[in-house]
Coordinates of C-alpha atoms in Angstrom, one line a residue:
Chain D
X23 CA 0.0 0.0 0.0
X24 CA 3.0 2.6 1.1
X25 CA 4.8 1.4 -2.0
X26 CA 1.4 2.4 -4.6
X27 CA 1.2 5.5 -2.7
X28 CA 4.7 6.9 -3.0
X29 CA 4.3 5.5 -6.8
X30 CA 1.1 7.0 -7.7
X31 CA 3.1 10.7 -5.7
X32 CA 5.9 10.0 -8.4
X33 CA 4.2 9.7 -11.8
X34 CA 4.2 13.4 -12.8
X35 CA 0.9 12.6 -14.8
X36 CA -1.4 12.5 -11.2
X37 CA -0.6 16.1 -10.2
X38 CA -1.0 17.7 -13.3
X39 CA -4.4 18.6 -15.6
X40 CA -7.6 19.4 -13.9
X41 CA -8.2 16.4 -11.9
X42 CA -4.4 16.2 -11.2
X43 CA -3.4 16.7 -7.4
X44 CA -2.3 20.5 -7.9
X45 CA -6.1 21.3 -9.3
X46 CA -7.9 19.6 -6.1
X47 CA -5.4 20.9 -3.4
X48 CA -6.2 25.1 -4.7
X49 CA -9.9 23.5 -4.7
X50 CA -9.8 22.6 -1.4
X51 CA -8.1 25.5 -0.3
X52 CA -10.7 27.6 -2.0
X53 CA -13.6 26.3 -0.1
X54 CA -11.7 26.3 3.0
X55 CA -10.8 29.7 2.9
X56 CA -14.3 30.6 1.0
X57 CA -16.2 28.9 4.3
X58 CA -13.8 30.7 7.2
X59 CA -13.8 33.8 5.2
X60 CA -17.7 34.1 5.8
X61 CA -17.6 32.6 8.9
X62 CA -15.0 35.0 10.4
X63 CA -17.5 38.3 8.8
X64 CA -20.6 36.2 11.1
X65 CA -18.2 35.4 14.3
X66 CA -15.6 38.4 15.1
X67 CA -18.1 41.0 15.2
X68 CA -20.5 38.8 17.1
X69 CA -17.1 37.9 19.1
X70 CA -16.4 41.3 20.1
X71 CA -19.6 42.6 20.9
X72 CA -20.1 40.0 23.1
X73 CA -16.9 39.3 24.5
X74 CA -16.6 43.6 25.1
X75 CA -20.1 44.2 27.1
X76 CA -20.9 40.9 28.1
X77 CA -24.1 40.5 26.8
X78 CA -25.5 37.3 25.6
X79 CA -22.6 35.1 26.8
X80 CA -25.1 32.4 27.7
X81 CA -26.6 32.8 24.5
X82 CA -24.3 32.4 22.3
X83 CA -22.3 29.6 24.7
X84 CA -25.1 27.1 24.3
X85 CA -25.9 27.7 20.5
X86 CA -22.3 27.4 20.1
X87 CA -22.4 24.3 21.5
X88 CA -25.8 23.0 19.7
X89 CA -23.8 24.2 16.6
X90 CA -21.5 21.4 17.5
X91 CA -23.4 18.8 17.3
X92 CA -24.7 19.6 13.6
X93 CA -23.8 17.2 11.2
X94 CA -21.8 18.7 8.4
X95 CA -23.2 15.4 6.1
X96 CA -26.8 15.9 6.7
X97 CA -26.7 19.5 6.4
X98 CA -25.0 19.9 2.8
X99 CA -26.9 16.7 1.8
X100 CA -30.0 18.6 2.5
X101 CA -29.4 21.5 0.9
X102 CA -28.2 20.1 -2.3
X103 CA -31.4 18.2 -2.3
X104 CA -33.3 21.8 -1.7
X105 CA -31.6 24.1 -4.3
X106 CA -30.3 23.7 -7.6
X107 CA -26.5 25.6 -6.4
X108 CA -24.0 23.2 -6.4
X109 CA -21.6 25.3 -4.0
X110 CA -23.6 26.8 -1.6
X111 CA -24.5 23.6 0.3
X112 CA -20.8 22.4 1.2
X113 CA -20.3 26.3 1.5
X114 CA -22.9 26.7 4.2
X115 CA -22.4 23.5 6.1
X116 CA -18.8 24.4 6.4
X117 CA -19.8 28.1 7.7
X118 CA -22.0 26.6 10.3
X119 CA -18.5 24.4 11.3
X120 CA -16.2 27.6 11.3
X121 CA -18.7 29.9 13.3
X122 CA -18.4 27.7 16.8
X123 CA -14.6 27.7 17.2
X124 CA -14.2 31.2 16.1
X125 CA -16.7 32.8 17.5
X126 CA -15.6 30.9 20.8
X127 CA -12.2 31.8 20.8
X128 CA -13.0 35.8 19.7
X129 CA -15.5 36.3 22.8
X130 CA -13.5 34.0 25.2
X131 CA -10.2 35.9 24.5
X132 CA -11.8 39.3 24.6
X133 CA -13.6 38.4 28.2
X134 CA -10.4 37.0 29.6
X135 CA -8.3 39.8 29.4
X136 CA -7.4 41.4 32.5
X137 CA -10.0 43.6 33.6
X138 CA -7.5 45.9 35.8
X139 CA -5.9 46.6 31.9
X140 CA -9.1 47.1 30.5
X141 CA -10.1 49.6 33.7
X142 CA -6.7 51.2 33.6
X143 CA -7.2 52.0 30.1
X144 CA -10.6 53.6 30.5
X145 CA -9.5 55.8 33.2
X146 CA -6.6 57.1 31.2
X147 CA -9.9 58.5 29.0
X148 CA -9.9 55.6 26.2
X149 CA -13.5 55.6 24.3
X150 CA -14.9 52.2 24.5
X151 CA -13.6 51.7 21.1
X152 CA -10.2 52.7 21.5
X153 CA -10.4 50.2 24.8
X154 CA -12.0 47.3 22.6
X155 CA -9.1 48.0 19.7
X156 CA -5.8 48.8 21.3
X157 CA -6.2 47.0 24.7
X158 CA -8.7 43.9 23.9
X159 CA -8.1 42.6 21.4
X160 CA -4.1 42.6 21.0
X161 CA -4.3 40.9 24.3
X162 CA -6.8 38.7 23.0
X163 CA -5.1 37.7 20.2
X164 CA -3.6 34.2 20.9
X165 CA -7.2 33.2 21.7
X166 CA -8.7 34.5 18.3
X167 CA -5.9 32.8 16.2
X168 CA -6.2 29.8 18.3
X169 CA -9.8 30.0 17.5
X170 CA -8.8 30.5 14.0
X171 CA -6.5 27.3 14.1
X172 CA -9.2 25.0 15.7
X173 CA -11.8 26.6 12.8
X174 CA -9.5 25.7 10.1
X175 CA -8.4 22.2 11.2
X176 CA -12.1 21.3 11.1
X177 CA -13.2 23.2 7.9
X178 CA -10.3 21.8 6.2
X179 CA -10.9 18.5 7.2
X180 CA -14.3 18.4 6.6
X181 CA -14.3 19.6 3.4
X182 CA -13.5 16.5 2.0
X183 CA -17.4 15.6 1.8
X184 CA -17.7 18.3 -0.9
X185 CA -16.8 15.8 -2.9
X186 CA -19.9 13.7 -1.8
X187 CA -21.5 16.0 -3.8
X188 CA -19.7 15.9 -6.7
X189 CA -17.7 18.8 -6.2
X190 CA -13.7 18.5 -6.4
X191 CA -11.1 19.0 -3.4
X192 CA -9.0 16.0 -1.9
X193 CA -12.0 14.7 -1.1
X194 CA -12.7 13.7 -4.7
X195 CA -10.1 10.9 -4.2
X196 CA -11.0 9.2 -1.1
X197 CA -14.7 8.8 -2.5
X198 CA -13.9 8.0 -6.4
X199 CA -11.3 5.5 -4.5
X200 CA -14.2 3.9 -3.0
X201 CA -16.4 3.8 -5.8
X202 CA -13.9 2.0 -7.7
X203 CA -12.2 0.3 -4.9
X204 CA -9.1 1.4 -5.8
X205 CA -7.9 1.3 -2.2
X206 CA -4.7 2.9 -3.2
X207 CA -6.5 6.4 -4.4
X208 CA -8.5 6.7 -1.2
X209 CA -5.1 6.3 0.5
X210 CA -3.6 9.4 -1.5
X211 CA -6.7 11.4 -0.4
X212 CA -6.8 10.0 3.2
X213 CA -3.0 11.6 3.4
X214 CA -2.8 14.4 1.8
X215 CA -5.7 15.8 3.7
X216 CA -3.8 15.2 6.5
X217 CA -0.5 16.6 5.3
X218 CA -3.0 19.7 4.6
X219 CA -3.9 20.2 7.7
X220 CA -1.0 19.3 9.1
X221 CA 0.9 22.1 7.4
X222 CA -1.7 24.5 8.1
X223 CA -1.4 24.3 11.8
X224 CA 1.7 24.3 12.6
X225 CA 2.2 27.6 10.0
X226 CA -1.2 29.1 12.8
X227 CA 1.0 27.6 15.8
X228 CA 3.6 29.9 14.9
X229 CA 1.2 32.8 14.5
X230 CA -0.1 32.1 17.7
X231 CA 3.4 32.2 19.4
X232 CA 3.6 35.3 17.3
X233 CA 0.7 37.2 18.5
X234 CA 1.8 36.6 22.1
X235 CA 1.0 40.1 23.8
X236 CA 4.3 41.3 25.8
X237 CA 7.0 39.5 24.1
X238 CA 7.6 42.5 21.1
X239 CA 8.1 39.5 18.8
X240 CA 5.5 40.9 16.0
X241 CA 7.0 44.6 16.7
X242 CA 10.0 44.4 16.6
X243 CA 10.3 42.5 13.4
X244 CA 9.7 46.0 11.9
X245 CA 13.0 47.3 10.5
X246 CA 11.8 50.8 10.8
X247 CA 10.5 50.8 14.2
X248 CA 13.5 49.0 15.2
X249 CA 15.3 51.6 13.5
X250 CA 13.3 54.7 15.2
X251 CA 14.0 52.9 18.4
X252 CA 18.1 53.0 18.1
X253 CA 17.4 56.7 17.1
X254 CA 16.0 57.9 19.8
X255 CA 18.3 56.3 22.6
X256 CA 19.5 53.5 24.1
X257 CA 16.6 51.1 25.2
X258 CA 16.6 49.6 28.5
X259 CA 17.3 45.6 28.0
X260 CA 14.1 43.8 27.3
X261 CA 13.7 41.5 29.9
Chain Z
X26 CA -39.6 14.3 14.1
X27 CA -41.6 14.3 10.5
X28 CA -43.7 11.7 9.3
X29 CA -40.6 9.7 7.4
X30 CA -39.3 8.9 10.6
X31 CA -42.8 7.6 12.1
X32 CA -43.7 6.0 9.4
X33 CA -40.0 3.9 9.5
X34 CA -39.5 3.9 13.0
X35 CA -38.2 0.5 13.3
X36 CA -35.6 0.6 10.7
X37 CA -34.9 4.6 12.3
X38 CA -35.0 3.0 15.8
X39 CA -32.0 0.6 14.7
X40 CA -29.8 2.9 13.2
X41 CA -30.7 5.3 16.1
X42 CA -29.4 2.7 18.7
X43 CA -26.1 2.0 16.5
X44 CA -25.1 5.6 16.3
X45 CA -25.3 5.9 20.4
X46 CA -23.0 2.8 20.5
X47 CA -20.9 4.2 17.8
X48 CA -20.9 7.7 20.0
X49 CA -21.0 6.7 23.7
X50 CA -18.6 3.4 24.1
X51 CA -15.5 6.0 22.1
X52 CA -16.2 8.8 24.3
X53 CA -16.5 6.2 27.6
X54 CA -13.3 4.5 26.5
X55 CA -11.5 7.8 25.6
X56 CA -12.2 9.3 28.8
X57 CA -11.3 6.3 30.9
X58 CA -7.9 6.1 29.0
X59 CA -7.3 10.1 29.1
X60 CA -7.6 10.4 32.8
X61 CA -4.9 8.2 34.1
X62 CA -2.2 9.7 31.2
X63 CA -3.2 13.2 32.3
X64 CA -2.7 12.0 36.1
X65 CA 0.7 10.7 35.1
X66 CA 2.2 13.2 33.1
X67 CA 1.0 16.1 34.4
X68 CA 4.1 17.2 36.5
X69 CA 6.8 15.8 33.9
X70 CA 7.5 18.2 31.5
X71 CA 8.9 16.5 28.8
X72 CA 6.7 13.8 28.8
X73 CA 3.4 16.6 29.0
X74 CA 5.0 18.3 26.2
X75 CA 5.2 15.4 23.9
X76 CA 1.7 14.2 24.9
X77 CA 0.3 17.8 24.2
X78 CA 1.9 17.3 20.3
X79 CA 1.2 13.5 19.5
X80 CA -2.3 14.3 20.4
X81 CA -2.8 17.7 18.5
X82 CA -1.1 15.5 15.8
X83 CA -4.0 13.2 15.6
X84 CA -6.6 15.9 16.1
X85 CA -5.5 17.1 13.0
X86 CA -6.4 13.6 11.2
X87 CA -9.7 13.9 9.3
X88 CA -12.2 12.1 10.8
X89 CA -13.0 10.5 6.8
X90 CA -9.2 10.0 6.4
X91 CA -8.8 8.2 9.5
X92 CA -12.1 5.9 8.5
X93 CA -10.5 5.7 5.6
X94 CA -6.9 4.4 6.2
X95 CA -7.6 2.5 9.6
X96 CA -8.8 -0.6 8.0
X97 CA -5.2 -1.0 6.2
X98 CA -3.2 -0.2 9.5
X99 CA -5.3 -2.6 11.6
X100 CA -6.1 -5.0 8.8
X101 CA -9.8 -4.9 9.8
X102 CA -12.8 -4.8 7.3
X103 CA -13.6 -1.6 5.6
X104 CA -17.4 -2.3 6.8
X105 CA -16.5 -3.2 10.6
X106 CA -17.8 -0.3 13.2
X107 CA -14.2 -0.9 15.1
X108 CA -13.1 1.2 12.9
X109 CA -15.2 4.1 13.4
X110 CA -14.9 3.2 17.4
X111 CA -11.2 3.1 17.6
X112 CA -11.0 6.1 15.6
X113 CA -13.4 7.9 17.6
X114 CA -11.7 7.0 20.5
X115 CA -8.6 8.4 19.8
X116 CA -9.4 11.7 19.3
X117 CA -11.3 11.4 22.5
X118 CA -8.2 10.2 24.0
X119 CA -6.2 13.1 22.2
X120 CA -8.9 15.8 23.5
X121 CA -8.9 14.6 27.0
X122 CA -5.9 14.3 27.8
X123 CA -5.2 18.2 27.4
X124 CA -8.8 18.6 28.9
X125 CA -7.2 16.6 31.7
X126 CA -3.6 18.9 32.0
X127 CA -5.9 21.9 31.9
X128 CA -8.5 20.8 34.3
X129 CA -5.7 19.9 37.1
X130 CA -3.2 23.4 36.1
X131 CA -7.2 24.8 37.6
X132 CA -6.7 23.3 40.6
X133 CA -5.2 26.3 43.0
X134 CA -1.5 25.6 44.1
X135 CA -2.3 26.8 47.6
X136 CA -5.0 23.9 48.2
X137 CA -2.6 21.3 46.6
X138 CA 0.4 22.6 48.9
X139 CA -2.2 22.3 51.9
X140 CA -3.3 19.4 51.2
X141 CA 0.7 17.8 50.6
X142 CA 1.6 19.6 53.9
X143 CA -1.1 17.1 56.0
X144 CA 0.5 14.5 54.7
X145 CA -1.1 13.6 51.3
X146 CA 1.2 11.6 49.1
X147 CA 1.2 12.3 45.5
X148 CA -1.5 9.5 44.7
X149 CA -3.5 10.1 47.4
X150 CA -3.4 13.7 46.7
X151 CA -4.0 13.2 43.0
X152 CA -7.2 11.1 43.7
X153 CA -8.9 12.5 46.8
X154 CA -7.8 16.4 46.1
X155 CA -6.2 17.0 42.7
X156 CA -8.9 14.9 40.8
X157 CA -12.2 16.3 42.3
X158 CA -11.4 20.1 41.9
X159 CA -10.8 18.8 38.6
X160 CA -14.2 17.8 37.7
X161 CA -15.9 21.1 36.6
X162 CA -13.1 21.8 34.0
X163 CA -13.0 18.0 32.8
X164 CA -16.5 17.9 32.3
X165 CA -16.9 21.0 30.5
X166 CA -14.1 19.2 27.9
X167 CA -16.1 15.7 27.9
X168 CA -19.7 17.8 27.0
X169 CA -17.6 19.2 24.1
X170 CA -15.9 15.8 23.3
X171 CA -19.0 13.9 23.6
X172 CA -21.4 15.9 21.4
X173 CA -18.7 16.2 18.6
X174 CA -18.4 12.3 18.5
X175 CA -22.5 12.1 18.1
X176 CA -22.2 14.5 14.6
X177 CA -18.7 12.8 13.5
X178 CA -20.2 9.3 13.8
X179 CA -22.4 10.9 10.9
X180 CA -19.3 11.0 8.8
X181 CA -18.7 7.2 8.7
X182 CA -22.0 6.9 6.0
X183 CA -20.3 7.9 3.7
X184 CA -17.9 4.2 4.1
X185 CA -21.3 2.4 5.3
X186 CA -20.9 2.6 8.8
X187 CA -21.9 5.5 10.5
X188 CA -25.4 4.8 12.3
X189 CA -28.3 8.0 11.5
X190 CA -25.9 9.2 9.3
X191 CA -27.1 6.3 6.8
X192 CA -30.6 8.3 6.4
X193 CA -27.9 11.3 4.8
X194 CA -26.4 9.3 2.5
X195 CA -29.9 7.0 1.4
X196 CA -31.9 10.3 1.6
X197 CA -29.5 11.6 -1.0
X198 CA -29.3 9.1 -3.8
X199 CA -33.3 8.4 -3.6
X200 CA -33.9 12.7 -3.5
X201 CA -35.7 12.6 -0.3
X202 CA -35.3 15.6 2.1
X203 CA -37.1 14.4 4.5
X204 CA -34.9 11.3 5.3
X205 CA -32.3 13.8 5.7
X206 CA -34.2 15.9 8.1
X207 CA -35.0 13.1 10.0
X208 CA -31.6 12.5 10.7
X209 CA -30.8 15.9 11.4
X210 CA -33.1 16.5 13.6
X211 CA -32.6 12.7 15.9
X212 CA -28.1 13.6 15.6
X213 CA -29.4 17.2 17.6
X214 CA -31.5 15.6 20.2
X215 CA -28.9 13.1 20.6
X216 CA -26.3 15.3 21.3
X217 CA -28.4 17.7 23.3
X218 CA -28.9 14.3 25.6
X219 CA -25.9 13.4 25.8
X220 CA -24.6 16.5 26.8
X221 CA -26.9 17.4 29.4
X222 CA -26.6 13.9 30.5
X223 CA -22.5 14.6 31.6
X224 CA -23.3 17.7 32.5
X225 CA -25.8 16.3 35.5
X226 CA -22.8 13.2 36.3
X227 CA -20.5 16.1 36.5
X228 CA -22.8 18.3 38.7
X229 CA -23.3 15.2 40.9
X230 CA -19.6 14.8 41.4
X231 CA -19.4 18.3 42.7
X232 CA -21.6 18.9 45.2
X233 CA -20.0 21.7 46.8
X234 CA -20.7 23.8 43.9
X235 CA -24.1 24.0 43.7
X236 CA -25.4 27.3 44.7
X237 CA -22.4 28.6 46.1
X238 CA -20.9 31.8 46.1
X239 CA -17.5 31.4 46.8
X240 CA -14.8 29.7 44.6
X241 CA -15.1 25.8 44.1
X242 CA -11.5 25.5 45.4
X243 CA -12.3 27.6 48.6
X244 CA -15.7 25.5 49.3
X245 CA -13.6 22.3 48.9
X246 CA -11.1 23.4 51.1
X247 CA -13.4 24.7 53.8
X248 CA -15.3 20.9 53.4
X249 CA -11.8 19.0 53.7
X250 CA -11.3 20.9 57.0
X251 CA -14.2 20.3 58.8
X252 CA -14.2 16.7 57.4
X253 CA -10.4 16.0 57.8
X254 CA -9.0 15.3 61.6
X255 CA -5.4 16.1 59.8
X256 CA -6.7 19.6 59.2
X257 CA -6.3 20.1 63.1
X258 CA -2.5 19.3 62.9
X259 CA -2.3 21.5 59.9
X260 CA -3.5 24.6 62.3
X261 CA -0.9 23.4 65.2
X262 CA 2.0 23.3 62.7
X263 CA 0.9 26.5 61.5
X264 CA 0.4 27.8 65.2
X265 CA 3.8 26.5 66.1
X266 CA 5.7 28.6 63.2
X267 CA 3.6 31.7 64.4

């Protein structure tokens, strides 16, 4: 099986061409990113509204959760059963799975940060928005990515079952392997999905180390700041 | 429920009572396996660190892929639920694990040094202290846990297994919505069940909790001292340093 994998990898002639390997990964990278596009415009302003007054935590907690428990199969089966689009079903399905984690992680980061920071800030005169915008949600930041990371693991995952519907993505080999019981095709789909996803978290781990408030690492990989900053005097050692 | 799923009940009540086996007996077995890893590695770092990646590792293994590919590692039958059970399981196992990490870092130091400085040993301390404050945080993990397994059982249809999720996959090739719905709607009350059903075990577990107003950690503590006679020669060591 590992040998008719790395074979089928090798033959030049399976990644090229429109149902070649190159074609399906940008497909399933475009209704990834198509699905946690919209479902980033629906959950970070829900997010921060919530997550900055407080209002309709428990709300949004328990549909959240419902959310959960919807299944992604049943769902774009429906709605390709109800409409004559062939992309908005696996579209929609995979909005409904992106909304939970992301809207999760945007109001849970933003309620978590320190309130004697966000208190501080409004008695140095900050409008609400300038307290929402330069003390929220940079503090809040490793939770919304790491929201962002646990959305895109699942979108990407599941959008394999586009493919269920007849659209392409990796998917397309695991259920045309299937079909044909050509158990060597579902293989290739099975792991390259999971190189996918693989790649794509580890590239938001970093972020997330990278959005770390306190640790200067995204600001002072500006040249120009860092140049301003040797200008003006000798900083103090960062700790 | 719509008059599909009456009309079939039988053949609905079947596949109904497969996808709660297919659901429950991962997220049991997960669970049961999580705790005592979490327990053990919990205070060694290197270990905890390579625990926290292996299992991140398999979270990021599509639920379809695993289906998929688990047959050929195990050399089990494409059609045999073990494979949707041991997958399952594992990414129970790999959730709960950092549920279980998280849930005892909530435990506050000060009652864990308190309850070492009666004279706990690290067992005893990790079963009859460490372990209970634990519970709120590990159940909140499980009720997540648990109600993804009842919508990812779904996914197994599409390879013949998969319990309710069948009625997706028939309901599609014979162009019947209301199959579909069916199953939509039975997956939801499932999980809603299920859910609320931890959340009660977990609420039973912490009786201290209920109602109060004060921290979890400080109601426990103030419960171990009136309960514990060792609490007494906590106060004379303490009185003896003063």
């Amino acid at each position: 099986m590992f040998a008719d994998f790395i074979a089928y990898l090798a033959d030049g002639t399976n990644w090229a061409g429109t149902t070649g390997i190159l074609n399906r990964l940008v497909q399933h990278l475009y209704y990834s990113g198509l699905a946690l596009g919209i479902g980033a415009v629906i959950a970070v302003p829900l997010g921060l509204v919530i997550g900055h007054t407080g209002k309709g935590e428990g709300i949004i907690v328990g549909l959240a959760n419902t959310m959960r428990a919807l299944p992604s199969l049943g769902l774009m089966t429906l709605l390709v059963l109800l409409m004559s689009s062939t992309l908005i079903p696996p579209i929609t399905a995979l909005v409904l799975l992106a909304v939970p984690p992301l809207l999760a992680g945007v109001y849970a980061g933003i309620a978590n940060v320190d309130r004697s920071a966000v208190d501080a800030a409004r008695a140095m005169g900050m409008t609400e928005w300038q307290v929402l915008w330069r003390v929220e949600v940079p503090n809040a930041l490793p939770l919304i990515v790491g929201g962002l990371r646990g959305a895109t693991l699942q979108v990407v995952a599941t959008a394999t079952i586009a493919a269920f519907v007849n659209l392409g993505g990796l998917g397309r080999y695991i259920f045309d392997g299937l079909a044909l019981y050509d158990y060597t095709r579902v293989f290739v789909g099975a792991v390259l999905v999971t190189a996918l996803a693989l790649v794509l978290d580890g590239l938001l781990a970093l972020v997330v180390r990278l959005v770390q408030p306190g640790t200067g690492r995204l600001a002072l990989r500006d040249p120009a700041l860092l140049a301003a900053i040797d200008e003006r005097a000798p900083v103090e050692a960062q700790p | 429920m719509n008059l599909w799923g009456i009309r079939n009940w039988p053949a609905v009540q079947e596949l109904l009572l497969e996808h709660l086996y297919l659901a429950v007996v991962p997220t049991v077995v997960g669970v049961a396996v999580a705790l005592p890893i979490g327990l053990l590695l919990r205070d060694r770092r290197r270990a905890r660190s390579i625990a926290v990646v292996l299992s991140s590792m398999v979270f990021t293994i599509p639920s379809l892929a695993l289906f998929v590919v688990l047959p050929v590692i195990l050399g089990t039958r494409v059609l045999d639920p073990i494979n949707v059970v041991i997958a399952l399981t594992l990414y129970t196992v790999a959730l709960s694990v950092r549920t279980t990490f998280e849930a005892l870092d909530a435990v506050p130091a000060a009652t864990r040094e308190a309850a070492t400085a009666i004279g706990y040993s690290s067992w005893k301390r990790a079963l009859a202290v460490d372990l209970p404050l634990a519970i709120p945080v590990l159940t909140a993990g499980t009720r997540v846990v648990a109600v993804t397994n009842v919508s990812m059982v779904s996914v197994g249809a599409v390879i013949g297994i998969g319990g309710l999720g069948q009625l997706f996959t028939t309901g599609y090739q014979r162009d019947f919505p209301e199959q579909i719905l069916t199953g939509l709607v039975l997956i939801l009350l499932l999980a809603i069940v299920f859910d609320r059903i931890i959340a009660l075990i977990g609420r039973a577990f912490t009786p201290w909790i209920r109602g109060a107003s004060l921290k979890a950690s400080e109601r426990r503590l103030r419960a171990l001292a009136q309960a514990l006679p060792e609490v007494g020669r906590l106060r004379e060591v303490v009185g003896r340093v003063r």
